[in-house]
Amino acid sequence: MYKSRNILAGLIIFIAMATFPFWSALGNDSVAPVLELDTPAINQLEEKQCVESRDFMRRRHMELLMEWKNAVAREGMRIYRASDGKTYDMSLQNTCLKCHSNKEEFCDRCHDYAGVKPVCWSCHLEAKGDE
């Protein structure tokens, strides 16, 4: 085969580069962050329940917040009816951050772990701790 050494070297380099993310992550077990739910507002609640289930909020909270943004800004809707029938004000600052006032210990830990940068703070004032 003509220039088989170059082709073989190119294939080896290509395979190494294509599989780099997989083998470079071996042995790098990252531990999920421990979230602090110890805030004054949460401690005062009789029933410690978010607007949706814990699993829903872990997986889809950003989708929920985007739905809220669109409903409030484009449709003028302000009330959210949760899957359990309870109603909540569709507000990041007045509903979510009322309980989760510890942004650094709650929001930031998960977002840093997941490597995502939410766009919430492009419109909202950033939470400043337990105020």
Coordinates of N, CA and C in Angstrom, one line a residue:
M1 N 0.8 -1.2 0.0 CA 0.0 0.0 0.0 C 0.9 1.2 0.0
Y2 N 0.5 2.2 -0.8 CA 1.3 3.4 -0.9 C 1.2 4.3 0.3
K3 N 2.3 4.7 1.0 CA 2.4 5.5 2.2 C 1.5 4.9 3.3
S4 N 1.6 3.6 3.5 CA 0.8 3.0 4.5 C 1.3 3.4 5.9
R5 N 2.6 3.7 6.1 CA 3.0 4.2 7.4 C 2.3 5.5 7.8
N6 N 2.2 6.4 6.9 CA 1.5 7.7 7.1 C 0.0 7.5 7.4
I7 N -0.6 6.6 6.7 CA -2.0 6.4 6.9 C -2.2 5.7 8.3
L8 N -1.4 4.8 8.6 CA -1.5 4.1 9.9 C -1.2 5.1 11.1
A9 N -0.2 6.0 10.9 CA 0.0 7.0 11.9 C -1.1 8.0 12.1
G10 N -1.7 8.3 10.9 CA -2.9 9.2 11.0 C -4.1 8.6 11.6
L11 N -4.3 7.3 11.4 CA -5.4 6.6 12.0 C -5.2 6.5 13.5
I12 N -4.0 6.2 14.0 CA -3.7 6.1 15.4 C -3.9 7.5 16.1
I13 N -3.5 8.5 15.4 CA -3.7 9.9 16.0 C -5.2 10.2 16.1
F14 N -5.9 9.9 15.0 CA -7.3 10.2 14.9 C -8.0 9.4 16.0
I15 N -7.8 8.1 16.2 CA -8.4 7.3 17.2 C -8.1 7.8 18.6
A16 N -6.8 8.2 18.8 CA -6.4 8.8 20.1 C -7.2 10.0 20.4
M17 N -7.3 10.9 19.5 CA -8.0 12.2 19.7 C -9.5 12.0 19.8
A18 N -10.1 11.1 19.1 CA -11.5 10.8 19.2 C -11.9 10.2 20.5
T19 N -11.1 9.4 21.1 CA -11.4 8.7 22.3 C -10.8 9.4 23.5
F20 N -10.1 10.5 23.4 CA -9.5 11.2 24.5 C -10.5 11.5 25.6
P21 N -11.7 12.1 25.3 CA -12.6 12.4 26.4 C -13.0 11.2 27.3
F22 N -13.0 10.0 26.7 CA -13.4 8.8 27.5 C -12.2 8.3 28.4
W23 N -11.1 8.1 27.8 CA -10.0 7.6 28.6 C -9.4 8.6 29.5
S24 N -9.5 9.9 29.2 CA -8.9 10.9 30.1 C -9.8 11.0 31.4
A25 N -11.0 10.6 31.3 CA -11.9 10.7 32.5 C -11.8 9.5 33.4
L26 N -11.1 8.5 33.0 CA -11.0 7.3 33.8 C -10.2 7.7 35.1
G27 N -10.8 7.3 36.2 CA -10.1 7.5 37.5 C -10.4 8.9 38.1
N28 N -11.2 9.7 37.4 CA -11.5 11.0 37.8 C -13.0 11.0 38.4
D29 N -13.2 10.3 39.4 CA -14.5 10.2 40.0 C -14.8 11.5 40.7
S30 N -15.8 12.2 40.2 CA -16.2 13.4 40.8 C -17.4 13.2 41.7
V31 N -17.4 13.7 42.9 CA -18.5 13.5 43.8 C -19.5 14.6 43.7
A32 N -20.8 14.3 43.6 CA -21.8 15.3 43.5 C -21.8 16.2 44.7
P33 N -22.0 17.5 44.5 CA -22.0 18.4 45.7 C -23.1 18.1 46.7
V34 N -22.8 18.4 47.9 CA -23.8 18.4 49.0 C -24.4 19.8 49.1
L35 N -25.7 19.8 48.9 CA -26.4 21.1 48.9 C -26.9 21.5 50.2
E36 N -26.7 22.7 50.6 CA -27.2 23.2 51.9 C -28.6 23.7 51.8
L37 N -29.5 23.0 52.5 CA -30.9 23.3 52.5 C -31.3 24.0 53.9
D38 N -30.3 24.4 54.6 CA -30.4 25.0 55.9 C -30.5 26.5 55.8
T39 N -31.7 27.0 55.4 CA -31.9 28.5 55.4 C -33.0 28.8 56.3
P40 N -33.1 30.0 56.8 CA -34.2 30.4 57.7 C -35.6 30.1 57.2
A41 N -35.8 30.4 55.9 CA -37.1 30.2 55.3 C -37.5 28.7 55.2
I42 N -36.5 27.9 54.9 CA -36.8 26.4 54.8 C -37.0 25.9 56.2
N43 N -36.2 26.3 57.2 CA -36.4 25.8 58.5 C -37.7 26.2 59.1
Q44 N -38.3 27.2 58.7 CA -39.6 27.6 59.2 C -40.8 26.9 58.6
L45 N -40.6 26.2 57.5 CA -41.6 25.5 56.8 C -42.0 24.2 57.6
E46 N -43.3 24.0 57.7 CA -43.8 22.8 58.3 C -43.5 21.6 57.4
E47 N -43.9 21.8 56.1 CA -43.7 20.7 55.1 C -42.6 21.2 54.2
K48 N -41.5 20.6 54.2 CA -40.4 21.0 53.3 C -40.5 20.4 51.9
Q49 N -41.3 21.1 51.1 CA -41.7 20.7 49.8 C -41.4 21.9 48.8
C50 N -40.7 21.6 47.7 CA -40.5 22.6 46.7 C -41.8 22.7 45.8
V51 N -41.7 23.5 44.7 CA -42.9 23.6 43.9 C -43.2 22.3 43.1
E52 N -42.2 21.5 42.9 CA -42.3 20.2 42.3 C -41.5 19.2 43.1
S53 N -41.5 17.9 42.7 CA -40.7 16.9 43.4 C -39.2 17.2 43.3
R54 N -38.5 16.6 44.2 CA -37.0 16.8 44.2 C -36.4 16.3 42.9
D55 N -36.8 15.1 42.4 CA -36.3 14.6 41.2 C -36.6 15.5 40.0
F56 N -37.8 16.0 40.0 CA -38.2 16.9 38.9 C -37.3 18.2 38.9
M57 N -37.1 18.7 40.1 CA -36.4 20.0 40.3 C -34.9 19.7 39.9
R58 N -34.4 18.6 40.3 CA -33.0 18.3 39.9 C -32.7 18.2 38.4
R59 N -33.7 17.6 37.8 CA -33.5 17.4 36.3 C -34.1 18.5 35.4
R60 N -35.1 19.1 35.9 CA -35.8 20.0 34.9 C -36.1 21.4 35.5
H61 N -35.4 21.9 36.5 CA -35.7 23.2 37.1 C -35.4 24.3 36.1
M62 N -34.5 24.2 35.2 CA -34.2 25.2 34.2 C -35.3 25.3 33.2
E63 N -35.8 24.2 32.8 CA -37.0 24.2 31.9 C -38.2 24.8 32.5
L64 N -38.4 24.5 33.8 CA -39.5 25.2 34.6 C -39.3 26.7 34.6
L65 N -38.1 27.1 34.9 CA -37.9 28.6 35.0 C -38.1 29.2 33.6
M66 N -37.7 28.6 32.6 CA -37.9 29.1 31.2 C -39.4 29.2 30.9
E67 N -40.1 28.2 31.3 CA -41.6 28.2 31.1 C -42.2 29.4 31.9
W68 N -41.8 29.5 33.1 CA -42.3 30.6 33.9 C -42.0 32.0 33.3
K69 N -40.7 32.1 32.8 CA -40.3 33.4 32.2 C -41.2 33.7 31.0
N70 N -41.4 32.7 30.1 CA -42.3 32.9 29.0 C -43.7 33.2 29.3
A71 N -44.3 32.5 30.3 CA -45.6 32.7 30.7 C -45.9 34.1 31.3
V72 N -44.9 34.5 32.1 CA -45.1 35.8 32.8 C -44.8 37.0 31.7
A73 N -43.7 36.9 31.0 CA -43.4 38.0 30.1 C -44.2 38.1 28.8
R74 N -44.7 36.9 28.3 CA -45.4 36.9 27.0 C -46.9 36.7 27.2
E75 N -47.3 36.0 28.2 CA -48.7 35.8 28.4 C -49.4 36.4 29.5
G76 N -48.6 37.1 30.4 CA -49.1 37.8 31.6 C -49.6 36.8 32.7
M77 N -49.3 35.6 32.6 CA -49.7 34.6 33.7 C -48.7 34.7 34.8
R78 N -49.2 34.7 36.0 CA -48.3 34.9 37.2 C -48.5 33.7 38.2
I79 N -49.5 32.8 38.0 CA -49.7 31.7 39.0 C -49.4 30.4 38.3
Y80 N -48.6 29.6 39.0 CA -48.2 28.3 38.6 C -48.9 27.2 39.4
R81 N -49.6 26.3 38.7 CA -50.3 25.2 39.4 C -49.4 24.0 39.3
A82 N -48.9 23.5 40.5 CA -47.9 22.4 40.5 C -48.7 21.1 40.3
S83 N -47.9 20.0 40.1 CA -48.5 18.7 39.9 C -49.4 18.2 41.0
D84 N -49.1 18.7 42.3 CA -49.9 18.3 43.4 C -51.1 19.3 43.6
G85 N -51.3 20.2 42.7 CA -52.5 21.1 42.8 C -52.3 22.4 43.5
K86 N -51.1 22.6 44.2 CA -50.8 23.8 44.9 C -50.5 24.9 43.9
T87 N -50.7 26.1 44.3 CA -50.3 27.2 43.4 C -49.2 28.1 44.0
Y88 N -48.4 28.6 43.1 CA -47.2 29.4 43.5 C -47.1 30.6 42.5
D89 N -46.5 31.6 43.0 CA -46.2 32.8 42.2 C -45.0 32.4 41.3
M90 N -45.1 32.7 40.0 CA -44.1 32.4 39.1 C -43.0 33.5 39.2
S91 N -42.1 33.3 40.1 CA -41.1 34.3 40.4 C -39.8 33.6 40.9
L92 N -38.7 33.8 40.2 CA -37.4 33.3 40.6 C -37.0 33.9 42.0
Q93 N -37.2 35.2 42.1 CA -36.7 35.9 43.3 C -37.7 35.8 44.4
N94 N -39.0 35.8 44.2 CA -39.9 35.8 45.3 C -40.4 34.4 45.6
T95 N -40.2 33.4 44.8 CA -40.6 32.1 45.1 C -39.4 31.2 45.4
C96 N -38.5 31.1 44.4 CA -37.4 30.2 44.5 C -36.4 30.7 45.5
L97 N -35.9 31.9 45.3 CA -34.9 32.5 46.2 C -35.4 32.9 47.6
K98 N -36.7 32.8 47.8 CA -37.2 33.1 49.1 C -36.7 32.0 50.0
C99 N -36.8 30.7 49.5 CA -36.3 29.6 50.3 C -34.8 29.3 50.1
H100 N -34.4 29.4 48.9 CA -33.0 29.1 48.6 C -32.2 30.4 48.5
S101 N -32.1 31.0 49.6 CA -31.4 32.3 49.7 C -29.9 32.2 49.8
N102 N -29.5 31.0 49.9 CA -28.0 30.7 50.0 C -27.5 30.3 48.7
K103 N -27.5 31.2 47.7 CA -27.1 31.0 46.3 C -25.8 30.3 46.2
E104 N -24.8 30.7 47.0 CA -23.4 30.1 46.8 C -23.4 28.7 47.3
E105 N -24.1 28.3 48.3 CA -24.1 26.9 48.8 C -25.1 26.1 48.1
F106 N -26.1 26.6 47.4 CA -27.1 25.8 46.7 C -27.0 25.9 45.2
C107 N -27.3 27.0 44.6 CA -27.3 27.1 43.2 C -25.9 26.9 42.6
D108 N -24.9 27.7 43.1 CA -23.6 27.8 42.5 C -22.9 26.4 42.6
R109 N -23.0 25.7 43.7 CA -22.4 24.4 43.8 C -22.8 23.4 42.7
C110 N -24.0 23.3 42.4 CA -24.5 22.4 41.4 C -24.1 22.9 40.0
H111 N -24.3 24.2 39.8 CA -24.0 24.8 38.5 C -22.5 24.6 38.2
D112 N -21.6 24.8 39.2 CA -20.2 24.6 39.0 C -19.8 23.2 38.7
Y113 N -20.5 22.3 39.5 CA -20.3 20.8 39.3 C -20.7 20.4 37.9
A114 N -21.8 20.9 37.4 CA -22.3 20.5 36.1 C -21.6 21.3 34.9
G115 N -20.9 22.3 35.3 CA -20.2 23.1 34.3 C -21.2 23.9 33.4
V116 N -22.2 24.4 34.1 CA -23.2 25.3 33.3 C -23.2 26.7 33.9
K117 N -23.6 27.6 33.1 CA -23.7 29.0 33.6 C -25.1 29.5 33.2
P118 N -26.0 29.5 34.2 CA -27.4 29.9 33.8 C -27.4 31.4 33.5
V119 N -28.5 31.7 32.7 CA -28.6 33.1 32.3 C -29.6 33.9 33.2
C120 N -30.0 33.3 34.3 CA -30.9 34.0 35.2 C -30.5 35.4 35.6
W121 N -29.2 35.5 35.8 CA -28.7 36.8 36.4 C -28.5 37.9 35.3
S122 N -28.8 37.6 34.0 CA -28.8 38.6 33.0 C -30.0 39.5 33.2
C123 N -31.0 39.1 33.8 CA -32.2 39.9 34.0 C -32.5 40.2 35.5
H124 N -32.2 39.2 36.3 CA -32.5 39.3 37.8 C -31.3 39.8 38.5
L125 N -31.6 40.4 39.6 CA -30.5 40.8 40.5 C -29.9 39.6 41.2
E126 N -28.6 39.5 41.3 CA -28.0 38.3 41.9 C -28.3 38.3 43.4
A127 N -28.6 37.1 43.9 CA -28.9 36.9 45.3 C -27.6 37.2 46.1
K128 N -27.7 37.8 47.2 CA -26.5 38.1 48.1 C -26.6 37.4 49.4
G129 N -26.7 36.1 49.5 CA -26.7 35.4 50.7 C -28.0 35.4 51.4
D130 N -28.0 35.2 52.7 CA -29.3 35.1 53.5 C -29.8 36.5 53.9
E131 N -30.3 37.2 52.9 CA -30.8 38.6 53.2 C -32.3 38.6 53.3

